[in-house]
C-alpha positions as MATLAB code, in Angstrom:
seq = 'MKKIKLGLFPKVVIAIVVGALLGLILPDVVVRIFKTFNVLFAQLLKFVVPLLVLGLVTPSIANLGRGAGKMLLTVMLIAYCSTVCGALFSYGVSSNILPMYLNPGELAAEAVSEKEFLPYIDLKIPPICDIMTALVLSFVVGVGIIFTDAKGLKKGFEEFGEIVKLTIENVIIPFLPVYIFTMICEMSAKGVIDVVLGTGFKVILTGVVLSILYLIVQYCIAGIIARKNPLKMLWNVIPAYLTGFSICSSSACIPVTYECTLKNGVRKDIADFVIPLCSTVHMCGSTIKLTVTSVAVAYIFGEPITFGLFMQFALMQAIAAVAAPGVMGGVLMASVGLLCTVLGFSDTMTTLMMTIYLALDGYGPAVNVSGDAAIAVITDKLFGGKKQEIAAK';
ca = [
     -41.602  132.167    7.632;
     -40.261  129.166    5.791;
     -36.484  128.955    5.900;
     -34.652  129.390    2.609;
     -32.228  126.511    2.044;
     -29.262  127.226   -0.204;
     -27.799  124.435   -2.307;
     -24.095  123.648   -2.536;
     -23.588  125.677   -5.730;
     -24.799  129.057   -4.368;
     -22.858  128.443   -1.145;
     -19.669  127.884   -3.156;
     -20.268  131.060   -5.170;
     -20.824  133.055   -1.961;
     -17.665  131.528   -0.455;
     -15.621  132.567   -3.498;
     -16.943  136.145   -3.546;
     -16.698  136.739    0.214;
     -13.289  135.079    0.446;
     -11.911  137.188   -2.413;
     -13.121  140.423   -0.785;
     -12.154  139.672    2.814;
      -8.703  138.455    1.830;
      -7.867  141.997    0.732;
      -8.578  143.579    4.117;
      -8.243  140.975    6.879;
      -5.158  141.054    9.123;
      -2.639  138.254    8.821;
      -3.611  136.742   12.166;
      -7.171  136.079   10.940;
      -5.933  134.612    7.649;
      -3.703  132.272    9.671;
      -6.744  131.131   11.668;
      -8.532  130.360    8.390;
      -5.399  128.560    7.182;
      -5.485  126.395   10.328;
      -9.055  125.299    9.559;
      -8.067  124.637    5.933;
      -5.189  122.362    6.946;
      -7.238  120.439    9.527;
     -10.158  119.945    7.133;
      -7.778  118.727    4.408;
      -6.481  116.071    6.818;
     -10.035  114.991    7.645;
     -10.832  114.767    3.936;
      -7.816  112.539    3.273;
      -8.889  110.297    6.157;
     -12.482  109.914    4.947;
     -11.842  109.238    1.224;
     -10.523  105.630    1.581;
     -13.478  104.926    3.884;
     -15.794  106.270    1.192;
     -14.356  103.850   -1.340;
     -14.509  100.877    1.037;
     -18.025  101.669    2.248;
     -19.644  102.473   -1.096;
     -17.678  100.750   -3.858;
     -17.626   97.369   -2.104;
     -21.430   96.977   -1.750;
     -21.917   98.497   -5.219;
     -19.837   95.688   -6.735;
     -21.473   93.082   -4.483;
     -24.971   94.230   -5.484;
     -24.287   93.546   -9.171;
     -24.710   89.814   -8.595;
     -24.361   87.105  -11.238;
     -27.969   86.820  -12.389;
     -27.927   89.261  -15.306;
     -25.171   87.441  -17.154;
     -23.869   88.760  -20.462;
     -26.011   91.888  -20.511;
     -24.670   93.012  -17.129;
     -21.060   92.454  -18.171;
     -21.626   94.208  -21.487;
     -23.226   97.301  -19.960;
     -20.565   97.469  -17.251;
     -17.781   97.220  -19.833;
     -19.323   99.863  -22.112;
     -19.878  102.218  -19.174;
     -16.327  101.744  -17.898;
     -14.800  102.257  -21.359;
     -16.971  105.339  -21.889;
     -15.799  106.879  -18.613;
     -12.125  106.120  -19.312;
     -12.387  107.351  -22.911;
     -14.046  110.539  -21.662;
     -11.070  111.101  -19.389;
      -8.541  110.426  -22.171;
     -10.448  112.599  -24.663;
     -10.588  115.563  -22.284;
      -6.956  115.075  -21.249;
      -5.740  114.999  -24.833;
      -7.713  118.065  -25.915;
      -7.266  120.168  -22.774;
      -3.520  119.463  -22.620;
      -3.197  121.020  -26.070;
      -5.637  123.923  -25.883;
      -5.338  125.119  -22.271;
      -1.728  126.315  -22.808;
      -3.133  128.699  -25.441;
      -4.882  130.809  -22.784;
      -3.317  129.815  -19.458;
       0.137  130.792  -18.244;
       2.386  127.933  -17.111;
       3.477  128.027  -13.490;
       1.764  131.309  -12.618;
       0.769  129.891   -9.228;
       4.020  127.989   -8.658;
       5.816  128.800   -5.407;
       8.490  130.888   -7.096;
       5.895  132.929   -9.022;
       3.754  133.827   -5.983;
       4.582  136.499   -3.440;
       6.864  135.406   -0.622;
       4.086  136.124    1.881;
       3.212  132.839    3.552;
       0.457  132.032    6.040;
       1.329  129.193    8.381;
      -1.371  127.385   10.391;
      -1.342  127.678   14.179;
      -1.948  123.922   14.450;
      -0.719  121.322   11.957;
      -2.430  118.111   13.075;
      -1.857  114.943   11.056;
      -4.704  112.418   10.640;
      -3.247  109.456    8.712;
      -5.822  107.470    6.706;
      -6.222  103.779    7.488;
      -4.917  102.949    3.986;
      -4.118  104.697    0.729;
      -6.674  105.008   -2.066;
      -5.117  102.265   -4.216;
      -5.311   99.781   -1.357;
      -8.941  100.769   -0.747;
      -9.837  100.258   -4.426;
      -8.195   96.843   -4.686;
      -9.675   95.704   -1.372;
     -13.147   96.900   -2.431;
     -12.912   94.957   -5.684;
     -11.610   91.789   -4.035;
     -14.217   91.826   -1.255;
     -17.072   92.835   -3.594;
     -16.349   90.054   -6.076;
     -15.794   87.619   -3.198;
     -19.225   88.428   -1.781;
     -20.802   87.716   -5.182;
     -19.292   84.240   -5.457;
     -19.548   83.206   -1.801;
     -22.938   84.815   -1.120;
     -21.538   86.232    2.130;
     -24.734   88.009    3.175;
     -23.417   88.956    6.610;
     -20.292   90.578    5.189;
     -22.333   92.334    2.523;
     -24.726   93.734    5.117;
     -21.772   94.846    7.225;
     -20.253   96.845    4.361;
     -23.645   98.313    3.486;
     -24.104   99.499    7.064;
     -20.540  100.810    7.112;
     -21.298  102.638    3.862;
     -24.315  104.302    5.484;
     -22.067  105.583    8.274;
     -19.609  106.988    5.727;
     -22.451  108.609    3.757;
     -23.728  110.162    6.967;
     -20.273  111.608    7.633;
     -19.941  112.978    4.097;
     -23.423  114.480    3.992;
     -23.410  115.977    7.495;
     -19.762  116.947    7.985;
     -17.754  117.092    4.754;
     -20.300  118.586    2.321;
     -21.631  121.281    4.723;
     -18.092  122.481    5.471;
     -16.845  122.377    1.864;
     -17.882  126.013    1.200;
     -16.000  127.062    4.353;
     -12.974  125.065    3.156;
     -13.124  126.808   -0.201;
     -13.648  130.200    1.486;
     -10.458  129.817    3.535;
      -8.419  128.910    0.447;
      -9.804  131.817   -1.612;
      -9.228  134.188    1.299;
      -5.581  133.128    1.559;
      -5.001  133.482   -2.183;
      -6.636  136.900   -2.144;
      -4.324  137.940    0.696;
      -1.369  136.714   -1.379;
      -2.514  138.801   -4.342;
      -3.216  135.982   -6.816;
      -7.023  135.939   -6.723;
      -7.244  137.432  -10.237;
      -5.343  134.435  -11.588;
      -7.629  132.002   -9.749;
     -10.884  133.588  -10.935;
      -9.665  134.071  -14.505;
      -8.477  130.484  -14.693;
     -11.752  129.181  -13.254;
     -13.876  130.894  -15.904;
     -11.711  129.611  -18.773;
     -11.602  126.068  -17.400;
     -15.367  125.873  -16.862;
     -16.047  127.083  -20.406;
     -13.556  124.554  -21.791;
     -15.150  121.734  -19.805;
     -18.664  122.560  -20.993;
     -17.589  122.576  -24.646;
     -15.593  119.328  -24.383;
     -18.400  117.525  -22.545;
     -20.907  118.449  -25.254;
     -18.498  117.347  -27.990;
     -18.000  114.015  -26.239;
     -21.750  113.557  -25.947;
     -22.099  114.117  -29.694;
     -19.402  111.496  -30.313;
     -21.262  109.030  -28.079;
     -24.471  109.429  -30.050;
     -22.671  109.195  -33.381;
     -21.231  105.841  -32.269;
     -24.621  104.713  -30.964;
     -26.237  105.842  -34.227;
     -23.766  103.850  -36.310;
     -24.205  100.693  -34.222;
     -28.002  100.933  -33.992;
     -28.460  102.476  -37.472;
     -30.396  105.427  -36.078;
     -30.193  109.165  -36.630;
     -27.850  110.551  -33.895;
     -29.240  114.087  -34.193;
     -32.777  112.879  -33.606;
     -31.642  110.830  -30.606;
     -29.799  113.844  -29.195;
     -32.923  115.951  -29.614;
     -34.975  113.375  -27.724;
     -32.521  113.326  -24.823;
     -32.468  117.118  -24.240;
     -34.975  116.893  -21.335;
     -32.644  114.486  -19.515;
     -29.656  116.793  -20.143;
     -31.486  119.859  -18.803;
     -32.762  117.936  -15.787;
     -29.272  116.659  -14.968;
     -27.885  120.180  -15.382;
     -30.443  121.661  -13.002;
     -30.519  119.092  -10.183;
     -26.884  117.878  -10.439;
     -27.671  114.225   -9.756;
     -27.517  111.185  -12.041;
     -29.710  109.046   -9.795;
     -32.420  111.684   -9.416;
     -32.690  111.946  -13.223;
     -33.570  108.275  -13.746;
     -37.314  108.836  -14.500;
     -36.589  111.556  -17.089;
     -33.706  109.642  -18.663;
     -35.916  106.552  -18.844;
     -38.636  108.407  -20.787;
     -36.069  109.894  -23.183;
     -34.604  106.426  -23.743;
     -38.009  105.019  -24.696;
     -38.432  107.888  -27.207;
     -35.232  106.706  -28.880;
     -36.864  103.353  -29.604;
     -35.249  101.303  -26.835;
     -37.291   98.356  -25.576;
     -38.877   98.836  -22.160;
     -37.195   95.821  -20.556;
     -33.786   96.992  -21.804;
     -34.366  100.523  -20.495;
     -35.569   99.113  -17.160;
     -32.212   97.401  -16.741;
     -29.700   99.794  -18.334;
     -30.768  103.229  -17.060;
     -30.691  102.501  -13.289;
     -27.445  100.534  -13.679;
     -25.702  103.249  -15.704;
     -26.762  105.923  -13.233;
     -24.462  104.094  -10.823;
     -21.481  103.145  -12.993;
     -21.376  105.624  -15.909;
     -19.769  108.958  -14.950;
     -18.208  110.204  -18.199;
     -19.432  113.806  -17.852;
     -18.211  114.255  -14.281;
     -14.909  112.644  -15.260;
     -14.460  115.073  -18.161;
     -15.071  117.998  -15.806;
     -12.637  116.552  -13.270;
      -9.975  115.947  -15.918;
     -10.103  119.401  -17.504;
      -9.970  121.063  -14.098;
      -7.087  118.887  -12.891;
      -5.027  119.460  -16.041;
      -5.548  123.223  -15.734;
      -4.637  123.371  -12.043;
      -1.514  121.247  -12.572;
      -0.486  123.511  -15.468;
      -0.790  126.823  -13.605;
       1.098  125.323  -10.649;
       3.936  124.366  -12.977;
       3.443  120.606  -12.568;
       1.966  119.321  -15.861;
       0.548  115.793  -15.827;
       2.296  113.237  -18.026;
       0.218  110.837  -20.117;
       1.483  107.738  -18.306;
       0.591  109.191  -14.929;
      -2.817  110.313  -16.144;
      -3.574  106.912  -17.688;
      -3.025  105.329  -14.278;
      -5.335  107.930  -12.739;
      -8.079  107.449  -15.370;
      -8.204  103.664  -15.019;
      -8.592  103.849  -11.234;
     -10.895  106.876  -11.185;
     -13.450  105.112  -13.405;
     -13.675  102.376  -10.760;
     -13.796  104.790   -7.818;
     -16.616  106.707   -9.521;
     -19.098  103.890   -8.856;
     -19.312  105.308   -5.332;
     -20.520  108.644   -6.726;
     -24.314  108.168   -6.757;
     -24.310  107.179   -3.112;
     -23.368  110.628   -1.851;
     -23.598  114.260   -2.912;
     -20.474  115.315   -4.809;
     -19.488  111.658   -4.971;
     -17.223  111.748   -8.055;
     -15.258  114.608   -6.551;
     -15.030  112.986   -3.120;
     -14.004  109.606   -4.539;
     -11.318  111.229   -6.697;
      -9.641  113.444   -4.104;
      -7.417  110.630   -2.852;
      -6.325  109.746   -6.391;
      -5.455  113.368   -7.118;
      -3.066  113.350   -4.172;
      -1.603  109.848   -4.382;
      -1.426  109.345   -8.154;
      -1.137  112.855   -9.611;
       0.779  114.275   -6.655;
      -1.531  117.220   -5.964;
      -0.772  119.332   -2.902;
      -3.539  120.412   -0.525;
      -3.631  123.851   -2.175;
      -3.918  122.348   -5.660;
      -6.670  119.986   -4.504;
      -8.663  122.789   -2.883;
      -8.407  124.973   -5.996;
      -9.453  122.027   -8.164;
     -12.485  121.446   -5.942;
     -13.384  125.146   -6.091;
     -13.419  125.265   -9.891;
     -15.149  121.864  -10.105;
     -17.999  122.947   -7.833;
     -18.366  126.440   -9.327;
     -20.625  124.968  -12.059;
     -21.584  121.452  -11.058;
     -24.468  120.753  -13.421;
     -22.855  120.018  -16.776;
     -21.128  116.859  -15.513;
     -24.287  115.030  -14.380;
     -26.087  116.325  -17.498;
     -23.647  114.468  -19.744;
     -23.669  111.423  -17.444;
     -27.422  110.858  -17.809;
     -27.506  111.734  -21.513;
     -24.738  109.215  -22.117;
     -26.724  106.574  -20.197;
     -29.422  106.799  -22.864;
     -26.799  106.282  -25.595;
     -25.568  103.123  -23.867;
     -29.171  101.909  -23.692;
     -29.487  102.331  -27.483;
     -26.350  100.238  -28.043;
     -27.511   97.578  -25.566;
     -30.911   97.404  -27.248;
     -29.215   96.735  -30.587;
     -27.028   94.007  -29.073;
     -29.660   92.274  -26.932;
     -33.039   93.596  -28.059;
     -33.716   90.682  -30.373;
     -33.018   88.063  -27.723;
     -34.979   87.058  -24.676;
     -32.967   88.109  -21.646;
     -33.381   87.123  -18.043;
     -32.734   90.194  -15.971;
     -32.341   89.579  -12.275;
     -34.356   91.893  -10.043;
     -32.182   93.618   -7.546;
];
């Protein structure tokens, strides 16, 4: 019989359910064993994230080249601004509405039972550099490769990126459900699983609503610039949204997004250039999901995120997100280091954030690809009447 392969989403759901049930009955010694795995995996994750940025962001920047000129810079700028604005929009709204149905500090140390599960082994695996250093180095090297045409260095980083992708896809991603299981099991044993599950449902619902609202805003702006009906354009892009929701990948949606973009009256040569590029650099939907979840987790742990701190996070996360299409769960993986170093998340906060983020993965990529089509409409208005030389990459 053909083997049934479960995707990441059903594995995460199973991990949450099984962890919540077993945490109620398992002896402390077993929970401590699970805690040991959780701590060791968290150290491995922190070690890999800067490598992910160096191995994937660097060649992504280098591959942009100089041939596409103004159109390339324009699309890149629009995509970056859209991702950052998505983060700021979701931060502003969620910071004001989440306190209406979440309790502040309900998972803070003083609010949780004194029962503590210590790992049997607490091994430290220091990363080669912090996430900020990795981002700056990736940008400097990537831009340097463009202007010096350092083909050997570029190939080296591409091959290094393949090694990192192999590690993520064959080690990190397969063990993520186990990582989440151990965290849920521990929280269940501590008696706070009801808080975790209740918070997760509310946060997911909030994220879905905010992402759809942001998508509507995008198409209203595109409609004003291009003088087109935003509702009609939104209707045309529904197939891309549903495809992104179901397969949870911006890159895999390119053919569907491309067809939807043509239906919105975008020239073929513009769509040929914008859609593949935006699938790499435009991650507004995933960023909205990440932001809402992070704000919620920080709030229930009694450590609300200030605007200044979040602004620093948003500006860097939009750059780190260009590594996302290169690996499954890329936006999440590329952002883990920033959550710890910029927002000050603990390992427990990071694991809970990842659990809620992965519990419904599809609506982030759905908004990513739908927003790509909106950027294509704007680009068509700006450049559609001019003959553009688009470099083949």
